[in-house]
PDB file of C-alpha atoms in Angstrom:
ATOM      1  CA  UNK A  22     -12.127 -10.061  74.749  1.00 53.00           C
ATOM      2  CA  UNK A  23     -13.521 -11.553  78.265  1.00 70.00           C
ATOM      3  CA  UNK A  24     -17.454 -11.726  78.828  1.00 67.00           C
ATOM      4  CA  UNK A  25     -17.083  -9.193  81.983  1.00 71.00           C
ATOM      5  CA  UNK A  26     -15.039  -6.511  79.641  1.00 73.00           C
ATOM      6  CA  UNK A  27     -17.655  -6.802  76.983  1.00 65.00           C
ATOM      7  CA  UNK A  28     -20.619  -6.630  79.284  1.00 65.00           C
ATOM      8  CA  UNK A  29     -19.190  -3.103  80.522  1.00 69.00           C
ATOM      9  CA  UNK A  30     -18.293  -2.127  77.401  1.00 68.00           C
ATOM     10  CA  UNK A  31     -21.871  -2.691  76.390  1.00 65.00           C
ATOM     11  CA  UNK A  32     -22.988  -1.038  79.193  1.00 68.00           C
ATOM     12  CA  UNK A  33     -20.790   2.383  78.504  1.00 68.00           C
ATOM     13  CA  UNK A  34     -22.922   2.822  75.370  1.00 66.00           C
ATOM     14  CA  UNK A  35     -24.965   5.480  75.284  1.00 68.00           C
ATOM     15  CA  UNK A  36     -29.020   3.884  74.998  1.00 68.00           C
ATOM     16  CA  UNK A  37     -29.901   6.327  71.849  1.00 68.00           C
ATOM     17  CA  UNK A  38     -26.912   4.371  69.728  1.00 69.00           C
ATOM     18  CA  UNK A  39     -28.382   1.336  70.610  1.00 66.00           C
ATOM     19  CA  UNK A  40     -32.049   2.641  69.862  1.00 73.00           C
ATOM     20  CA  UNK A  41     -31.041   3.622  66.921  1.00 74.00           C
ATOM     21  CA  UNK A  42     -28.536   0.605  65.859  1.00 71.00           C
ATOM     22  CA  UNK A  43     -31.996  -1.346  66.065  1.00 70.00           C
ATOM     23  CA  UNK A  44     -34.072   0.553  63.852  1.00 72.00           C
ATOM     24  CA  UNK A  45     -31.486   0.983  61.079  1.00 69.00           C
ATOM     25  CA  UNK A  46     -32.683  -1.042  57.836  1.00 66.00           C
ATOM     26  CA  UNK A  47     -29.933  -1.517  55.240  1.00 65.00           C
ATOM     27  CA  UNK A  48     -30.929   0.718  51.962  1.00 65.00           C
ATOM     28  CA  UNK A  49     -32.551  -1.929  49.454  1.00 62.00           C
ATOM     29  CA  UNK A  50     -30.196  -2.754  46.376  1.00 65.00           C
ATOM     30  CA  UNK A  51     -31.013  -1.840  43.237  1.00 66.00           C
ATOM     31  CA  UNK A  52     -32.114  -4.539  40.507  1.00 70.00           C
ATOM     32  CA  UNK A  53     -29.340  -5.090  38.077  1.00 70.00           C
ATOM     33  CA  UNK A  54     -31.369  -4.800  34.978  1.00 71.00           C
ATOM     34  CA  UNK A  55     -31.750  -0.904  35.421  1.00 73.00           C
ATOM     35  CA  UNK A  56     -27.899  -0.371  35.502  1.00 73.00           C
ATOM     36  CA  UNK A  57     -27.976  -2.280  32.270  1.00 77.00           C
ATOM     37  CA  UNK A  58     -31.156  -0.424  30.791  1.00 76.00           C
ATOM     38  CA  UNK A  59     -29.033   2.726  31.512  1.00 78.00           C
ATOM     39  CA  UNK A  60     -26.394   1.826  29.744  1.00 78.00           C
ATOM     40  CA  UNK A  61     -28.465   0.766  26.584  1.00 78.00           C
ATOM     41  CA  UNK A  62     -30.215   4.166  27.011  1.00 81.00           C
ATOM     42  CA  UNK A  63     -26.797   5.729  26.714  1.00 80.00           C
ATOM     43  CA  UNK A  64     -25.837   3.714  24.005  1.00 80.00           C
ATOM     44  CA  UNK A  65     -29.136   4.207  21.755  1.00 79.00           C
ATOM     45  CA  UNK A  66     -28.857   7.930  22.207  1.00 80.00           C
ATOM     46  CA  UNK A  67     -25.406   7.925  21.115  1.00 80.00           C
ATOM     47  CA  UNK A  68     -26.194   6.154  17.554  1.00 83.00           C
ATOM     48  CA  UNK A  69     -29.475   8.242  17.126  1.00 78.00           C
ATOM     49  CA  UNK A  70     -26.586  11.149  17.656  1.00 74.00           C
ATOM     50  CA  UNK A  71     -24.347  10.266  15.228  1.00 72.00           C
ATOM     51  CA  UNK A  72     -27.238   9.180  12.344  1.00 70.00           C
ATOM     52  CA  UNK A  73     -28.710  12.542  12.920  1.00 74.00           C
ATOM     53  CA  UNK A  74     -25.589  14.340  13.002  1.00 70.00           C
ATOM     54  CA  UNK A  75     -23.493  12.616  10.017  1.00 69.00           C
ATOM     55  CA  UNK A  76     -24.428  14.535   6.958  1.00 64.00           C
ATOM     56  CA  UNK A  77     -26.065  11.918   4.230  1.00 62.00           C
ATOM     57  CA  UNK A  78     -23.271  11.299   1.307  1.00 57.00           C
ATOM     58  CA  UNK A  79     -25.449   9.648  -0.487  1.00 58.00           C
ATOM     59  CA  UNK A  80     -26.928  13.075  -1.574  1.00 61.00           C
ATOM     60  CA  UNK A  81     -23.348  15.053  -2.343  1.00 61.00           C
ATOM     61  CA  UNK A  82     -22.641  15.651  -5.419  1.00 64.00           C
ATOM     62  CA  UNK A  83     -18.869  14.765  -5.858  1.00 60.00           C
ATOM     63  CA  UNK A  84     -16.374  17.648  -7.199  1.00 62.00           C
ATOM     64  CA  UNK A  85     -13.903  16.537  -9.557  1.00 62.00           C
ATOM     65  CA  UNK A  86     -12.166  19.294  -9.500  1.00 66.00           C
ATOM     66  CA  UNK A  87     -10.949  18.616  -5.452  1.00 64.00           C
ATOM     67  CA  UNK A  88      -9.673  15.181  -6.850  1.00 64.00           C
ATOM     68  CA  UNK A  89      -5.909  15.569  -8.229  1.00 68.00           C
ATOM     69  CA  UNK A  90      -3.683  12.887  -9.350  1.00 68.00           C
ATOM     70  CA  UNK A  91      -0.131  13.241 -10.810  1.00 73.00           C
ATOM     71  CA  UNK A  92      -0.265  11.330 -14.310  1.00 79.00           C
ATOM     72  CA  UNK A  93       2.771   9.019 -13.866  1.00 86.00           C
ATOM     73  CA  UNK A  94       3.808   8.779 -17.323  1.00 87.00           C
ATOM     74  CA  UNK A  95       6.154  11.848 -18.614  1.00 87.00           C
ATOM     75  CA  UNK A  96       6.081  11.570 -22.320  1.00 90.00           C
ATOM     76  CA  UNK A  97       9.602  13.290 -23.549  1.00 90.00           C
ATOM     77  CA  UNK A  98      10.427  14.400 -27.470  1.00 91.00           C
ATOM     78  CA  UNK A  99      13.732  12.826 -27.623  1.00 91.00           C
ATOM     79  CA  UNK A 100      16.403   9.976 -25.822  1.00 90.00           C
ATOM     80  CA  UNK A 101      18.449  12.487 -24.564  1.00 91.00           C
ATOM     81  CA  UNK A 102      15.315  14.740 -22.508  1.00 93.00           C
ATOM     82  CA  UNK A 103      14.794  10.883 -21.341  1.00 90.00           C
ATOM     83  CA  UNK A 104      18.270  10.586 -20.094  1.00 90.00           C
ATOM     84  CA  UNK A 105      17.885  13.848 -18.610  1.00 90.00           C
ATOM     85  CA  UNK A 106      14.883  12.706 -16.291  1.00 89.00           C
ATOM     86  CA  UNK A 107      16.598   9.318 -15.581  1.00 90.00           C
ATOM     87  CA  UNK A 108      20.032  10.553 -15.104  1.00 88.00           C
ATOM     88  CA  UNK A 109      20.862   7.241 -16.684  1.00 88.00           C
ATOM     89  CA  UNK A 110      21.830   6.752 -20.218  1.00 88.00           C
ATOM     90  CA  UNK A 111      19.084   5.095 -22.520  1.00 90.00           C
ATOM     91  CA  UNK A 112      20.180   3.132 -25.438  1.00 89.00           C
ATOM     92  CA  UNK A 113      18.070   3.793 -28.440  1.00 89.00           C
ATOM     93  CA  UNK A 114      18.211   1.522 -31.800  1.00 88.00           C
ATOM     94  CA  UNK A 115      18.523   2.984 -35.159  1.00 89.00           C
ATOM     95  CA  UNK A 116      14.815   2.063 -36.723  1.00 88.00           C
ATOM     96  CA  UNK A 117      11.902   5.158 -36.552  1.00 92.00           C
ATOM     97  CA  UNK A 118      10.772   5.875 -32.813  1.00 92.00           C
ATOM     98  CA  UNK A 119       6.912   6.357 -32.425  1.00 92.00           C
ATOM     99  CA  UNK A 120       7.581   7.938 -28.887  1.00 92.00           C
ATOM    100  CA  UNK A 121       9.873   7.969 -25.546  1.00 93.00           C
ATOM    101  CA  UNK A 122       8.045   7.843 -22.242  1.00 92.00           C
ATOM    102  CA  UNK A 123       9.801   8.216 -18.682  1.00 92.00           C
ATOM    103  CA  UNK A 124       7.481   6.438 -15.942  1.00 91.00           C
ATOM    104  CA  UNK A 125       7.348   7.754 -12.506  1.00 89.00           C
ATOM    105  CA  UNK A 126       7.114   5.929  -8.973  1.00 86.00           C
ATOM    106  CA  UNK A 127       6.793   7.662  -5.863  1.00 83.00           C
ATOM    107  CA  UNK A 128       7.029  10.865  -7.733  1.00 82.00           C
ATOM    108  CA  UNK A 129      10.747   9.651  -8.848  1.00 87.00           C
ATOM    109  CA  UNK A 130      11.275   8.713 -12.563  1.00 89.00           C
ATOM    110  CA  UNK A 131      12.655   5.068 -12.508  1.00 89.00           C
ATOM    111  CA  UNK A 132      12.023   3.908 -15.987  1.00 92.00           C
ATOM    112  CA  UNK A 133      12.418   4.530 -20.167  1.00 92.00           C
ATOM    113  CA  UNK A 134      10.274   3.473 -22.374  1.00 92.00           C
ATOM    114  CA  UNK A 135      10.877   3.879 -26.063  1.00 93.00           C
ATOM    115  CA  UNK A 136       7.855   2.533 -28.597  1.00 92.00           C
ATOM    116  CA  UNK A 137       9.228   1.840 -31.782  1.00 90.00           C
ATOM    117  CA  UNK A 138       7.248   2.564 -35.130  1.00 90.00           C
ATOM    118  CA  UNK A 139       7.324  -1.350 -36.238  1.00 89.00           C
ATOM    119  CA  UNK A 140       5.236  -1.809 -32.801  1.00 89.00           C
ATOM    120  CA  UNK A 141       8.403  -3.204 -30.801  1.00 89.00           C
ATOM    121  CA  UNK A 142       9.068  -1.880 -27.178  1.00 93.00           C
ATOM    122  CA  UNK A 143      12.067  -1.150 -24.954  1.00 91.00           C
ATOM    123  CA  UNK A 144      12.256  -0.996 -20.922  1.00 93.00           C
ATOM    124  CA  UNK A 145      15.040  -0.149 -18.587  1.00 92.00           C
ATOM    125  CA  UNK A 146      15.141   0.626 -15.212  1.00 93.00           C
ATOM    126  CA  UNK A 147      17.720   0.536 -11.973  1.00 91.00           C
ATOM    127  CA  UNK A 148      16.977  -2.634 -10.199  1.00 89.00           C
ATOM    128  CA  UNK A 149      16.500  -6.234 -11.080  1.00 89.00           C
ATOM    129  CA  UNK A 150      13.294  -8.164 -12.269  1.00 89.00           C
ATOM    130  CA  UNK A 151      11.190  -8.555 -15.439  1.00 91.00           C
ATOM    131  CA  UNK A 152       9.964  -5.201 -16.507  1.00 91.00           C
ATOM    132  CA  UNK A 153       7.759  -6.199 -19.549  1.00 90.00           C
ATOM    133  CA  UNK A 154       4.526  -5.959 -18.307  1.00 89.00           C
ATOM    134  CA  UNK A 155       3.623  -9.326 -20.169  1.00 90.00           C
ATOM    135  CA  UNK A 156       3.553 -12.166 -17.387  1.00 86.00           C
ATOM    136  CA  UNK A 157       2.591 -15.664 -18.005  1.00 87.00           C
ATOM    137  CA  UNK A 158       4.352 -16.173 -20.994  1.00 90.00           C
ATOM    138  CA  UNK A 159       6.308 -19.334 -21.836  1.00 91.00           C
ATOM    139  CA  UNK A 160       9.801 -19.309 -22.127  1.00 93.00           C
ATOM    140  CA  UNK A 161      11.179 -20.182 -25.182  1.00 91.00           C
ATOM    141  CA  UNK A 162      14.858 -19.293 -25.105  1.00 91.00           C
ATOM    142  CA  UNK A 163      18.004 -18.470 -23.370  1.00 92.00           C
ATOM    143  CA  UNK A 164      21.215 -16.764 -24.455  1.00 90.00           C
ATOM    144  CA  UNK A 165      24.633 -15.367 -23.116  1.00 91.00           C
ATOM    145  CA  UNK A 166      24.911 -12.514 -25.004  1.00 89.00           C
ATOM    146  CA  UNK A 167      28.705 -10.436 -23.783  1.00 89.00           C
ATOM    147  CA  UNK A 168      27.801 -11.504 -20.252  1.00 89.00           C
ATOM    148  CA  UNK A 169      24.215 -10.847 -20.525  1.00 89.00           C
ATOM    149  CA  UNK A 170      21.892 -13.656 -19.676  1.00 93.00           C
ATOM    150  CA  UNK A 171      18.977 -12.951 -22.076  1.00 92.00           C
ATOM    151  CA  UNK A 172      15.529 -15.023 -21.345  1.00 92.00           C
ATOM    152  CA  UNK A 173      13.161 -15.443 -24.485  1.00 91.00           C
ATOM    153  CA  UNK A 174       9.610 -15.927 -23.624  1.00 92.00           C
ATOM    154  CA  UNK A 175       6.245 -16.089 -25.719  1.00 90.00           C
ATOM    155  CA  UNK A 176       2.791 -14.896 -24.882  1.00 91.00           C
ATOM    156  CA  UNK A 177      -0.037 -15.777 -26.955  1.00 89.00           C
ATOM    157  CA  UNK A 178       1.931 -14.725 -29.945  1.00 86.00           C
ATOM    158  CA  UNK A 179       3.773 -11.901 -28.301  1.00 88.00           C
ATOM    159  CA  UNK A 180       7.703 -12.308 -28.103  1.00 90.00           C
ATOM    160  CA  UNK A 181       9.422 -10.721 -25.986  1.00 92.00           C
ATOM    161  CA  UNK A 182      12.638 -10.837 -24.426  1.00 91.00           C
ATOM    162  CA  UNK A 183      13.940  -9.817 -20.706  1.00 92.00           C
ATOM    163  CA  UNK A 184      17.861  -9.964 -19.064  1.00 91.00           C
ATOM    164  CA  UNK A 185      19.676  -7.652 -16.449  1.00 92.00           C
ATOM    165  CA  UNK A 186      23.078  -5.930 -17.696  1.00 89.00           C
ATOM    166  CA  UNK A 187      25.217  -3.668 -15.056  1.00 89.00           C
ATOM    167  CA  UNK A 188      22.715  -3.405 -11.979  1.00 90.00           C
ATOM    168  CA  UNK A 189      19.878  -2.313 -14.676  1.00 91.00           C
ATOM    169  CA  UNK A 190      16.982  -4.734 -15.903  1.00 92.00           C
ATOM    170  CA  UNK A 191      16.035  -5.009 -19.659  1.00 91.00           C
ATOM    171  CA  UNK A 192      12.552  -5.606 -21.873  1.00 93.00           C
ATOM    172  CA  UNK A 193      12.305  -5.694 -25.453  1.00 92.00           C
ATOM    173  CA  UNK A 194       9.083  -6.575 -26.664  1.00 92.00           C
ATOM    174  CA  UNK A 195       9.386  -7.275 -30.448  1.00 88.00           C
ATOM    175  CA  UNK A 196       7.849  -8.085 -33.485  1.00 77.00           C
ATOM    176  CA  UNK A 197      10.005  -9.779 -36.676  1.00 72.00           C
ATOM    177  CA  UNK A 198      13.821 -10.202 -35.896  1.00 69.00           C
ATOM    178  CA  UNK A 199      13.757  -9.275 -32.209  1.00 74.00           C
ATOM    179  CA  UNK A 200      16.924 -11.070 -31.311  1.00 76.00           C
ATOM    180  CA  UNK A 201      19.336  -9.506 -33.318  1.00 82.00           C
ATOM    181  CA  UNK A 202      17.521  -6.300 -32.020  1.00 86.00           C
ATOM    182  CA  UNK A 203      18.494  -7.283 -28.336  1.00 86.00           C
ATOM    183  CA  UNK A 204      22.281  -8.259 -29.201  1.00 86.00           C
ATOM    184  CA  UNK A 205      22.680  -4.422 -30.251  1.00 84.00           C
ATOM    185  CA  UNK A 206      20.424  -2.676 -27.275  1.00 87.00           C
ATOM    186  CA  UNK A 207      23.241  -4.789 -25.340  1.00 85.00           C
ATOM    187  CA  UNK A 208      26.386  -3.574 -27.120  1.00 85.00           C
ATOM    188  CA  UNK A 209      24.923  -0.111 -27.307  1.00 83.00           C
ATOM    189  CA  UNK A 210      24.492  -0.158 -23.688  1.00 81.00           C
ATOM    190  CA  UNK A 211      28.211  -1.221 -23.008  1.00 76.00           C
TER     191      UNK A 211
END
């Protein structure tokens, strides 16, 4: 823009804009620290909220009976109720049974237990894996029994022995003469 176009620019302007163009003052900024104190204000009220308004636990006095959990352990009268849960069969020696025991996971039975009176103890389940319950024992042993590749093991005087037979896994804890017990669980299971 030229000097002369300026000058009657200038001189178009009405003299109360240019009165008043001199006596504006630009509004003073606010210091930072009460943006921030706000904020902390905000902040502190909001905890003293929640302490006041959060009943105290400390003083409840808890209600067993609200509290419900499935016992996961079905304890059955006979091999064949077993089966029934397990829709598997369950091979069963002939010595006195103490008790037969279908475990469930997920709320879906996956494994047979039966507890021999001598204090011996047979697993099976779908799957693959040791399903003893004993781990950090020492192996001992291994044998091929009819395809079956049985693993011996020995934990501070417990023997016990664990192999997988048809897509199922296998645990026979045992007392006196436990390997001639595990040949037969694996011909009965054939």
């Amino acid at each position: 823009m030229k000097v002369k176009k300026f000058s009657d620019a200038m001189s178009e302007l009405d003299s109360k804009y240019v009165e008043e163009t001199l006596r504006y003052k630009k509004k003073a900024k606010r210091p930072g620290w009460i943006k921030w104190g706000a904020a902390a204000a905000c902040l502190c009220a909001a905890i003293a909220g929640g302490v006041i308004l959060t009943p105290k636990s400390g003083d409840a006095v808890p209600s067993p009976s609200l509290v419900q959990v499935a016992n996961p352990i079905i304890t059955v009268g006979s091999a064949a109720e077993m089966e029934e849960y397990l829709d598997f069969p369950v091979p069963v020696l002939d010595k006195e049974v103490a008790s037969y025991s279908v475990f469930v996971s997920d709320g879906y039975p996956t494994m047979g237990q039966v507890d021999y009176a001598d204090g011996s103890q047979f697993r099976i389940q779908y799957g693959s894996g040791d399903i003893s319950g004993i781990y950090g024992g020492t192996l001992t042993g291994t044998a091929n029994i009819d395809g079956a590749e049985v693993q011996y093991y020995d934990y501070n005087g417990t023997a016990y022995a664990i192999w997988e037979q048809d897509g199922f896994s296998f645990s026979y804890v045992y007392s006196d003469n436990g390997a001639a017990d595990v040949e037969t669980i694996i011909r009965l299971f054939q």
